[in-house]
mmCIF file of C-alpha atoms in Angstrom:
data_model
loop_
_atom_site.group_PDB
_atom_site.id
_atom_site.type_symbol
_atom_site.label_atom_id
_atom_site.label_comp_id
_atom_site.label_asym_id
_atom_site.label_seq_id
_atom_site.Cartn_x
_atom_site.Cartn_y
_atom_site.Cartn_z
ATOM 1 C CA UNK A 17 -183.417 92.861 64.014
ATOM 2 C CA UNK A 18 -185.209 95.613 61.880
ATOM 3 C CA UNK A 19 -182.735 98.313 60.534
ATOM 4 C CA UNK A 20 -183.350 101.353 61.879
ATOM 5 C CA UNK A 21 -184.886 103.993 59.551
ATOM 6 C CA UNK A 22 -183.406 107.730 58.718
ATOM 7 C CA UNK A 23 -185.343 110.890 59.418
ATOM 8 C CA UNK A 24 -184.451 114.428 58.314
ATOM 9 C CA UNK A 25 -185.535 117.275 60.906
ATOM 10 C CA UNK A 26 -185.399 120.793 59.103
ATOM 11 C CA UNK A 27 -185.496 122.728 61.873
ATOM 12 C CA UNK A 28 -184.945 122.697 65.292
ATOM 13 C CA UNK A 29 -188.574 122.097 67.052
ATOM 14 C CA UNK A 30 -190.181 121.939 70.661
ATOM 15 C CA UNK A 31 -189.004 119.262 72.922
ATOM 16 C CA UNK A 32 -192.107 117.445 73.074
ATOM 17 C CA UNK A 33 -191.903 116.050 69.585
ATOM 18 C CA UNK A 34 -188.227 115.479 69.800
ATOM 19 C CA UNK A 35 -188.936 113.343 73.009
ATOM 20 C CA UNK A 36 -191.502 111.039 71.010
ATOM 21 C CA UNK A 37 -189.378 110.559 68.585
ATOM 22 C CA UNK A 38 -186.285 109.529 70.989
ATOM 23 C CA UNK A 39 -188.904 107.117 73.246
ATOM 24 C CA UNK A 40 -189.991 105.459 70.042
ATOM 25 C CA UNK A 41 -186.981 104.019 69.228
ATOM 26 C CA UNK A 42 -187.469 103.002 65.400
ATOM 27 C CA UNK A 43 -185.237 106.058 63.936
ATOM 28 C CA UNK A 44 -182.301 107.884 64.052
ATOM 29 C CA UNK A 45 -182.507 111.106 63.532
ATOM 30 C CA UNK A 46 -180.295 113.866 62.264
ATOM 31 C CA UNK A 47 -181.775 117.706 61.850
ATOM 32 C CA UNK A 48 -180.490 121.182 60.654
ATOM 33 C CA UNK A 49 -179.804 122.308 64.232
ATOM 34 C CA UNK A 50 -181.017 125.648 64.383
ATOM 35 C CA UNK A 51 -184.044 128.070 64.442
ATOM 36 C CA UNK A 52 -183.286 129.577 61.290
ATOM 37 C CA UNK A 53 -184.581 127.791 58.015
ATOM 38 C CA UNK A 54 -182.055 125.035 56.717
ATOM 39 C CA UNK A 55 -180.458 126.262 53.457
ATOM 40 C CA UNK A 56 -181.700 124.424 50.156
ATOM 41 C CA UNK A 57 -177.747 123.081 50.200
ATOM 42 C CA UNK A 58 -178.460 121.297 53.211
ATOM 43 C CA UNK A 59 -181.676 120.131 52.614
ATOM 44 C CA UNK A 60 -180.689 118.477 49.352
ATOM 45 C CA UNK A 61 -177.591 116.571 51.688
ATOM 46 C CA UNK A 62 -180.022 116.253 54.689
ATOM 47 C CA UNK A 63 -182.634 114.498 53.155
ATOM 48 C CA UNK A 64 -180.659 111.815 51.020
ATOM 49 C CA UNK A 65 -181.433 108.058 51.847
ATOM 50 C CA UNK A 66 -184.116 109.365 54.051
ATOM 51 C CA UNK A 67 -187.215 107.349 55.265
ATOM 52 C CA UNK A 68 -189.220 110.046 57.088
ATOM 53 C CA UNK A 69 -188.833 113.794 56.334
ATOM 54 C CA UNK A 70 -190.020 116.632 59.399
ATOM 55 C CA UNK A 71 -190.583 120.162 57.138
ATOM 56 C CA UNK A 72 -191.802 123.581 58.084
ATOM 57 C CA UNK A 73 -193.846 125.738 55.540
ATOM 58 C CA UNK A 74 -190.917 127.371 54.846
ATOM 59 C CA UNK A 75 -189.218 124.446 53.252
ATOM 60 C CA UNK A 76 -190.146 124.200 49.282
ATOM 61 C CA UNK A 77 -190.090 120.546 49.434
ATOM 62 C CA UNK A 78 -190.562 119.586 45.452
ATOM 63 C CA UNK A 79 -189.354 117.160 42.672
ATOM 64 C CA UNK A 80 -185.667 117.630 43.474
ATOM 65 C CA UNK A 81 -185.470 117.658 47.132
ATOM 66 C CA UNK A 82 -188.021 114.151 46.691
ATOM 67 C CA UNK A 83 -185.110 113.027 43.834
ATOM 68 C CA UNK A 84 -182.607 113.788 46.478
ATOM 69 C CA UNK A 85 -184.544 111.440 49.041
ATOM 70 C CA UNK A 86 -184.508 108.328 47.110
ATOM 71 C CA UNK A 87 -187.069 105.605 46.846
ATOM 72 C CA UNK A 88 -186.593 105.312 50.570
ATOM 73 C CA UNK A 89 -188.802 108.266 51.570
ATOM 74 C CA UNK A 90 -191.982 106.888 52.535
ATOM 75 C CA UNK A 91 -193.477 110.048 54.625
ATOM 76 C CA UNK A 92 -193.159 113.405 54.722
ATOM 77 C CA UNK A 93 -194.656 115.580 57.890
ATOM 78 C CA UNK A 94 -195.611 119.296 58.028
ATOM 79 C CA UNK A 95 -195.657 121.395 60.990
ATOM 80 C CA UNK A 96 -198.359 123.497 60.019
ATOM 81 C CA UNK A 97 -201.627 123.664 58.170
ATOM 82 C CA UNK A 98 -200.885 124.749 55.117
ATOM 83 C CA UNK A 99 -199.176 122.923 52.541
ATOM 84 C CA UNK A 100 -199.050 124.795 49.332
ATOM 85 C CA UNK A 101 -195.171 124.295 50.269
ATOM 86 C CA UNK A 102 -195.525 120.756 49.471
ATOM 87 C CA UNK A 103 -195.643 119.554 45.374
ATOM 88 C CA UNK A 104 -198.457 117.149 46.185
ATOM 89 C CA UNK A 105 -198.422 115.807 42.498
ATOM 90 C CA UNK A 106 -194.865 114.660 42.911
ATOM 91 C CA UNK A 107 -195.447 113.345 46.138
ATOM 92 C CA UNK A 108 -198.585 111.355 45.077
ATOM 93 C CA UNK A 109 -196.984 109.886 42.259
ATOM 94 C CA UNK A 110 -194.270 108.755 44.274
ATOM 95 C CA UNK A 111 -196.844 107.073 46.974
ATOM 96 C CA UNK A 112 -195.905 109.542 49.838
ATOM 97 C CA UNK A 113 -197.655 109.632 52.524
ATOM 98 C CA UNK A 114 -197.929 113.374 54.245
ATOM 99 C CA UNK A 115 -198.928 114.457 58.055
ATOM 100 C CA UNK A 116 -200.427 118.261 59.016
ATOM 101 C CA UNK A 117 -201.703 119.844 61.531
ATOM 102 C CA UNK A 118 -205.104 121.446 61.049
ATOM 103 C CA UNK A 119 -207.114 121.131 63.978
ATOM 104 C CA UNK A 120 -204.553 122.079 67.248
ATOM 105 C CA UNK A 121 -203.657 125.724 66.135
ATOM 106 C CA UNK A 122 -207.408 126.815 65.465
ATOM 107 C CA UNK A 123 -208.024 128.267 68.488
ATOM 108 C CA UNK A 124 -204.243 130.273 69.246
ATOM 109 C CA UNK A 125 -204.939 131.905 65.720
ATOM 110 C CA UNK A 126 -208.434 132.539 66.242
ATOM 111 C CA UNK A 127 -207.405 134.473 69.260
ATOM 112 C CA UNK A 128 -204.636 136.189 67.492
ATOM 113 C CA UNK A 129 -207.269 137.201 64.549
ATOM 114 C CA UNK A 130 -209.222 138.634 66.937
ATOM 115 C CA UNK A 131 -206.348 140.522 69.007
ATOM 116 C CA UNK A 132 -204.764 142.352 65.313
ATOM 117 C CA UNK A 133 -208.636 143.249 64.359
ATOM 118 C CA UNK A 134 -208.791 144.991 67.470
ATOM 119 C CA UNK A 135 -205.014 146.404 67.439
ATOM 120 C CA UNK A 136 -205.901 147.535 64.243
ATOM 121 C CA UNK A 137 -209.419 149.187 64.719
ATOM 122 C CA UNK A 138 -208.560 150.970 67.898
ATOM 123 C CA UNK A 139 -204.867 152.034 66.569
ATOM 124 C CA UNK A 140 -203.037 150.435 69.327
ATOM 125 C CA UNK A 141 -199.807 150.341 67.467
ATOM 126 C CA UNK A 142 -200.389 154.069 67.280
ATOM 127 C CA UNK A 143 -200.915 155.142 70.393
ATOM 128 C CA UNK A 144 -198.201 153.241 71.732
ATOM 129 C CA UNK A 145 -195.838 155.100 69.416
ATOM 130 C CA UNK A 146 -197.285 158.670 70.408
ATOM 131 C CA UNK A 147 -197.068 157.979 74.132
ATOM 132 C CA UNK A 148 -193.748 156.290 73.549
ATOM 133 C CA UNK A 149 -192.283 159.593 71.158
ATOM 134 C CA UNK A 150 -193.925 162.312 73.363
ATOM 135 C CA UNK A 151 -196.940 163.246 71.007
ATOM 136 C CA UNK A 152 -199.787 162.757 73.830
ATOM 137 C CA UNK A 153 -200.284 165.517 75.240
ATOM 138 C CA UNK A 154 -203.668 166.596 76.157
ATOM 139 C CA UNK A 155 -207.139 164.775 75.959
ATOM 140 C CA UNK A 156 -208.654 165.428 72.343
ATOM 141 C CA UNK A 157 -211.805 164.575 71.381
ATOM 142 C CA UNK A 158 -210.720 162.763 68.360
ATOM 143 C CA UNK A 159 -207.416 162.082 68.703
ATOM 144 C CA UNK A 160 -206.896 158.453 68.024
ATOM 145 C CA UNK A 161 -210.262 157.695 67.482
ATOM 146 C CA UNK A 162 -210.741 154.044 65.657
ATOM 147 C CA UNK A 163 -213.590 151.654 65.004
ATOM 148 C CA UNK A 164 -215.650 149.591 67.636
ATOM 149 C CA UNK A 165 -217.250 145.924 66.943
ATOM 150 C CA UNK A 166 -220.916 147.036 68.878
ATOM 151 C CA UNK A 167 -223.236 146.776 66.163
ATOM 152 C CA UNK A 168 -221.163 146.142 63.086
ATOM 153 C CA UNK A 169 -221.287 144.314 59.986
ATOM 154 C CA UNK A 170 -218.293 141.335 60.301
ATOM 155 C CA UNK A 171 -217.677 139.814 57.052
ATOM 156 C CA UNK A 172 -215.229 135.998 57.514
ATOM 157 C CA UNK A 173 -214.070 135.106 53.717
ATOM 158 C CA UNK A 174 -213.768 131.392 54.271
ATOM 159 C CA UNK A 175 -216.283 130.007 57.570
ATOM 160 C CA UNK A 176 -213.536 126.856 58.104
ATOM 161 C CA UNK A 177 -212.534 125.874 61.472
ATOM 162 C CA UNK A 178 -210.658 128.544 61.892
ATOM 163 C CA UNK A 179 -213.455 131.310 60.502
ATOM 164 C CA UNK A 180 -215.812 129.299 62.311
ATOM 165 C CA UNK A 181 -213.417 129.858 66.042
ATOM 166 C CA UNK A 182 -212.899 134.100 64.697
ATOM 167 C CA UNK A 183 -216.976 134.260 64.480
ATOM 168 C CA UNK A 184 -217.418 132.685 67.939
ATOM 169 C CA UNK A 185 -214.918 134.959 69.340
ATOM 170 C CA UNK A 186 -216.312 138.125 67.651
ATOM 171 C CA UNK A 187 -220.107 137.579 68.195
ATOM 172 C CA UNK A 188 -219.963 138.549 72.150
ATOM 173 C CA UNK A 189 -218.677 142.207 71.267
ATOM 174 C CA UNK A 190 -222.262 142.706 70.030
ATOM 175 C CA UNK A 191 -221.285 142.428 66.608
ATOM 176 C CA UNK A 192 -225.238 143.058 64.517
ATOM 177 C CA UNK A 193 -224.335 140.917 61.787
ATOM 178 C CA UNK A 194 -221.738 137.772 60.760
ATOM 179 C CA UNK A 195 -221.669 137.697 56.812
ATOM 180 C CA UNK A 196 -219.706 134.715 55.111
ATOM 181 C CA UNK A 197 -218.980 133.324 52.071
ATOM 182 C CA UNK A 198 -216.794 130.700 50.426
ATOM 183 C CA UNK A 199 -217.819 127.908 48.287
ATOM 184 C CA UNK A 200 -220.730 126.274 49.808
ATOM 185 C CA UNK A 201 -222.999 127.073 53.011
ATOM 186 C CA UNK A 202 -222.078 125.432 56.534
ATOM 187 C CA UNK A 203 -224.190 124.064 58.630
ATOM 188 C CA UNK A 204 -222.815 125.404 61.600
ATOM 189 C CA UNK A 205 -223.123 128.711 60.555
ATOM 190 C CA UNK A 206 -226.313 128.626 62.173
ATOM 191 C CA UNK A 207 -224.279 128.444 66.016
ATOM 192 C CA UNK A 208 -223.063 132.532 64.870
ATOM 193 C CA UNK A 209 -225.670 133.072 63.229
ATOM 194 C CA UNK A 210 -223.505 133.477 60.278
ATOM 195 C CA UNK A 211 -225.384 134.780 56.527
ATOM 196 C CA UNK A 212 -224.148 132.600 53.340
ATOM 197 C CA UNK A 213 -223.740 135.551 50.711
ATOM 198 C CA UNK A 214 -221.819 135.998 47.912
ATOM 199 C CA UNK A 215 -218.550 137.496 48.229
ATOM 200 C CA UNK A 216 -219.776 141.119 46.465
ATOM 201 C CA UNK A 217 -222.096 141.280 49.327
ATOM 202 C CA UNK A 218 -219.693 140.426 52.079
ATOM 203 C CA UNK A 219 -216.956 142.976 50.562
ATOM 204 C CA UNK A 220 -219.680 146.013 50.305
ATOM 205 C CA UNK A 221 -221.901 145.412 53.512
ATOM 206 C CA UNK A 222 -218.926 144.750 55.778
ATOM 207 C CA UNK A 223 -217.128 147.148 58.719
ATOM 208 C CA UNK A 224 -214.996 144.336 59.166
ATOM 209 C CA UNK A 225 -213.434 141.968 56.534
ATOM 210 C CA UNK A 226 -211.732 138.491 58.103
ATOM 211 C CA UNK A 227 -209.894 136.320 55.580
ATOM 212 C CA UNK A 228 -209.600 132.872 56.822
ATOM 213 C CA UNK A 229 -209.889 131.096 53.120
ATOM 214 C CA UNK A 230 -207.258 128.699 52.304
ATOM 215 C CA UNK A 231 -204.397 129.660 49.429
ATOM 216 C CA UNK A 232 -205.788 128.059 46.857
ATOM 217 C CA UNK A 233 -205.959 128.887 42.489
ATOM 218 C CA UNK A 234 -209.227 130.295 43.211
ATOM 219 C CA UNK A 235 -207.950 132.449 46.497
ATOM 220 C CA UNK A 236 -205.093 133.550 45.006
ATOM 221 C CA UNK A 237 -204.893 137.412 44.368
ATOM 222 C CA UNK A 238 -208.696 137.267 45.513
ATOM 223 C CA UNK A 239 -208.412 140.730 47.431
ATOM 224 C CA UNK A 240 -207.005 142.833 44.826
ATOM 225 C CA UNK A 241 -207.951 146.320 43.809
ATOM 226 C CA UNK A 242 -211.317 145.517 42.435
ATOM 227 C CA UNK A 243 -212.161 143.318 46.027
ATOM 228 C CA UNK A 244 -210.630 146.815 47.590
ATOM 229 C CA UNK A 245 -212.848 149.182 45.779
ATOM 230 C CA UNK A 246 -215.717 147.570 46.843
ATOM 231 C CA UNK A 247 -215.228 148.322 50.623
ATOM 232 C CA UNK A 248 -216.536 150.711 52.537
ATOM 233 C CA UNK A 249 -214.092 153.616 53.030
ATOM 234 C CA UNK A 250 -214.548 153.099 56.906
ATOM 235 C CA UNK A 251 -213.932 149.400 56.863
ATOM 236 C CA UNK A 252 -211.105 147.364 58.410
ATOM 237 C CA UNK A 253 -209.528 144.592 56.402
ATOM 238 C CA UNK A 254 -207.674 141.698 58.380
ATOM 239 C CA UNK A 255 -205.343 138.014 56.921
ATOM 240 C CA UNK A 256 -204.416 135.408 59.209
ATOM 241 C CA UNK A 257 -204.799 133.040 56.135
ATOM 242 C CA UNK A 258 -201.753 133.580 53.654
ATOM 243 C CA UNK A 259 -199.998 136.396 52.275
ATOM 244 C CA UNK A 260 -200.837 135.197 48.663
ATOM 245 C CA UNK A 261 -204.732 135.609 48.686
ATOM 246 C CA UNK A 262 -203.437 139.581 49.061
ATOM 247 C CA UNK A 263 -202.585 141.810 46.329
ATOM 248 C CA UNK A 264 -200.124 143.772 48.687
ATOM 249 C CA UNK A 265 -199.688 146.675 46.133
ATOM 250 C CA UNK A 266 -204.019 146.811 45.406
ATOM 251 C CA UNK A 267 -203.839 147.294 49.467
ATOM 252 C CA UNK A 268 -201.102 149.507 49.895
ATOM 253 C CA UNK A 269 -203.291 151.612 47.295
ATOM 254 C CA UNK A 270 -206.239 151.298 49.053
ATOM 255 C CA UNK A 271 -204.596 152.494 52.559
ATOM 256 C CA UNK A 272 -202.716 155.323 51.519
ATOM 257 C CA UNK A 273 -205.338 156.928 49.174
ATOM 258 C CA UNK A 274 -208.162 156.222 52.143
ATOM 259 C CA UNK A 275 -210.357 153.784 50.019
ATOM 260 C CA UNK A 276 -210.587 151.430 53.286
ATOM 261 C CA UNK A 277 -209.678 152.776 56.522
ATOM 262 C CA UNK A 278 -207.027 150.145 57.914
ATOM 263 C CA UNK A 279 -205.589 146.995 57.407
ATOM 264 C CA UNK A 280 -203.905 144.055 59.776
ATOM 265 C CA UNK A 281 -201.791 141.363 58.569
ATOM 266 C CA UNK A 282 -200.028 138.416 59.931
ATOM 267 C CA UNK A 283 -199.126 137.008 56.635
ATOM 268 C CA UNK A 284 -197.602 138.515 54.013
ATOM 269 C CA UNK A 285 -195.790 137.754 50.570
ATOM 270 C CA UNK A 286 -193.304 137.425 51.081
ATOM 271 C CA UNK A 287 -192.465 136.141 54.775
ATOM 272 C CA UNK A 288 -190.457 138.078 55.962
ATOM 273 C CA UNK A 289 -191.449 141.140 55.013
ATOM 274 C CA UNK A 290 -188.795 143.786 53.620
ATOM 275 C CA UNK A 291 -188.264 146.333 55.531
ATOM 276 C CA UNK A 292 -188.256 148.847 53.109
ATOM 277 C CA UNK A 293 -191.381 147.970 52.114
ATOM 278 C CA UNK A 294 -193.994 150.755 51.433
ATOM 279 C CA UNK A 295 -196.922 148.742 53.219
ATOM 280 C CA UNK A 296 -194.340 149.425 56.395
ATOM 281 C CA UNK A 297 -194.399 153.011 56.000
ATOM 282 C CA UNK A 298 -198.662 153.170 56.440
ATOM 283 C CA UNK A 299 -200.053 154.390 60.567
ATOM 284 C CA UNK A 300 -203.145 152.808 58.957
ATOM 285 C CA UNK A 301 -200.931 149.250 58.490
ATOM 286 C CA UNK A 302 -200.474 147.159 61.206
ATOM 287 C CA UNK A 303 -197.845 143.698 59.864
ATOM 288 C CA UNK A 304 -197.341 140.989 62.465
ATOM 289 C CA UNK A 305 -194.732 138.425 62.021
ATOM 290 C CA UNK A 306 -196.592 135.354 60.825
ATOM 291 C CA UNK A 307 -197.598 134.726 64.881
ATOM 292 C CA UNK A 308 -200.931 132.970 64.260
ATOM 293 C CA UNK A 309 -200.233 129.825 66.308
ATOM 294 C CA UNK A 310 -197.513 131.181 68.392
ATOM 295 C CA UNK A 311 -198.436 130.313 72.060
ATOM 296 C CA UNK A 312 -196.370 127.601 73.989
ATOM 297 C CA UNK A 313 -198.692 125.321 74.509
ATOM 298 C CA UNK A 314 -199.844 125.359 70.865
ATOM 299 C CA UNK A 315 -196.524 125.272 69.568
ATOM 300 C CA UNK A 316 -196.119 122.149 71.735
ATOM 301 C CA UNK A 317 -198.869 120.127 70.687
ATOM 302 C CA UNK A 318 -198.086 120.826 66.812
ATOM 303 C CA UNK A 319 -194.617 119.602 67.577
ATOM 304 C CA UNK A 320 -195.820 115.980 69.116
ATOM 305 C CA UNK A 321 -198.391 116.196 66.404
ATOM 306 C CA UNK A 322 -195.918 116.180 63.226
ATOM 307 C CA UNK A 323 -193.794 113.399 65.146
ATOM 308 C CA UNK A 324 -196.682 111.123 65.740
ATOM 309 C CA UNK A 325 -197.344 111.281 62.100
ATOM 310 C CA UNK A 326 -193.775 111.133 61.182
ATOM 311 C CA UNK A 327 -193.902 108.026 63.182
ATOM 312 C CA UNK A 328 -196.886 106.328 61.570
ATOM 313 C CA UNK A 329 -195.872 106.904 58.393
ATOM 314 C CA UNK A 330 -192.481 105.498 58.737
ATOM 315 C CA UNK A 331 -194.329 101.902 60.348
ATOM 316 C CA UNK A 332 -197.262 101.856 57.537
ATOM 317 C CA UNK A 333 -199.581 102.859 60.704
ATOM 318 C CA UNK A 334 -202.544 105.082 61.102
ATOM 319 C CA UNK A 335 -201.418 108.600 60.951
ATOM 320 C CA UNK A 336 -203.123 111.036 63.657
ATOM 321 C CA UNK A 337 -203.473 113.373 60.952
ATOM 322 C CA UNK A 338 -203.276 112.816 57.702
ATOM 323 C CA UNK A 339 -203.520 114.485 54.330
ATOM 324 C CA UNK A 340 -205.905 112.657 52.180
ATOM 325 C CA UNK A 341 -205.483 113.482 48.569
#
């Protein structure tokens, strides 16, 4: 009889990829039981004699965590898209295979992109507060007033599946023009009728600036105060991508002194945000919780996602998704 292989779970995770694991039968698996992230302790006693490893992008999983694995770990599976959490050298060298989820949370944060460029263009945040703390009182003329999508200038820094989804979202507000740039033109820009320009022209032409990029050595620190300066003083920046492509003191910079006229996050660096900190104190500023993919159902299929990998890495199978590199 085949000996049954170990699996480390960092974190609790929806039922549905608990339940494949369970009906496969070829593991045994133990997990940090909770929904807060599993101390580094833990991880480093969790993960030893491991087979398979299930992460979250908020587990650093590098050279000493792999070291505390032991030649046994043959896959390693990410519950997200990103994976700048992951030291793909180390894992490489050590013949890992890894599992990701790129394509099932395109459209959830595509819809949540488009929901914090609208919260933050028409100040909902704001006018929640003033009807909440007694401050509307009659009808002003320009009270409140924000910045409508009819006729603008939308500029998406990085037209990947996910810019792509933002674009085909935005275009049917009767948005004039869909800049984009990034590192080569995409054919199916044409479908949103999306212009390949270079970033310069995006930054300075745009009412509206999505970032969508990947974190990458290029990306990183990309919008900074020279990106910022650029803007138009009436523009709206928005991140869904990662808090890292941000300069979050060029921005707070650019808010408070009225260089651009709003920002949205949902990603910042770091995650979670302090609360002290001064972006926090900006009306202009509206900071979401890193709630990109967050519906249920999206949620549900990443979770059955990461175990199918899991699962076809641990029995030298095809991997539903897997991270070629």
């Amino acid at each position: 009889m085949k000996a049954v292989m170990k699996v480390f779970l960092t974190r609790r995770i929806p039922q549905e990829g608990m339940k494949i694991l369970s009906a496969a039968g070829v593991c045994e698996v133990s997990q940090w039981d909770s929904d807060e992230p599993v101390p580094r302790t833990e991880l480093l006693k969790g993960v030893q004699g491991a087979h398979g490893l299930l992460c979250l992008l908020s587990d650093k999983i590098d050279a000493e965590v792999l070291d505390a694995a032991g030649p046994n770990l043959k896959v390693i599976s990410t519950m997200s898209v990103g994976f700048d959490h992951l030291a793909l050298d180390e894992i490489k060298k050590r013949g890992i295979r890894i599992g990701y989820t790129p394509d099932v949370l395109t459209d959830a944060t595509a819809e949540l992109t488009v929901a914090l460029l609208l919260a933050t263009a028409r100040r909902l945040p704001e006018g929640v507060e003033e009807v909440k703390n007694g401050g509307w009182s009659s009808w002003k003329p320009l009270w409140l007033c924000g910045y409508g999508l009819m006729g603008s200038t939308v500029g998406v820094v990085g037209l990947g599946r996910i810019g792509m989804a933002i674009a085909q979202r935005l275009l049917p507000f009767g948005v004039n023009r869909l800049l984009y740039s990034g590192r080569t033109a995409k054919p199916r820009a044409a479908e949103v009728k999306g212009e390949f320009v270079p970033l310069d022209t995006l930054v300075s032409e745009s009412d509206f600036i999505v970032v969508s990029c990947s974190l990458t050595p290029e990306t990183q620190g990309l919008c900074d105060k020279a990106f910022f300066s650029k803007m138009k003083k009436t523009a709206v920046f928005i991140n869904s991508s990662r808090g890292a492509v941000v300069n979050q003191e060029d921005l707070y910079e650019a808010l408070s002194s009225g260089q651009i006229a709003a920002a949205g996050l949902d990603v910042t660096t770091p995650e979670p945000l302090p609360t002290n900190h001064p972006l926090l104190t900006l009306k202009n500023c509206v900071v979401l919780p890193h709630i990109g993919s967050a519906t249920y159902s999206t949620r549900g299929v990443m979770s059955a996602l990461t175990a199918q990998n899991l699962l076809g890495g641990l029995q030298d199978s095809d991997m539903p998704s897997e991270l070629r590199f």
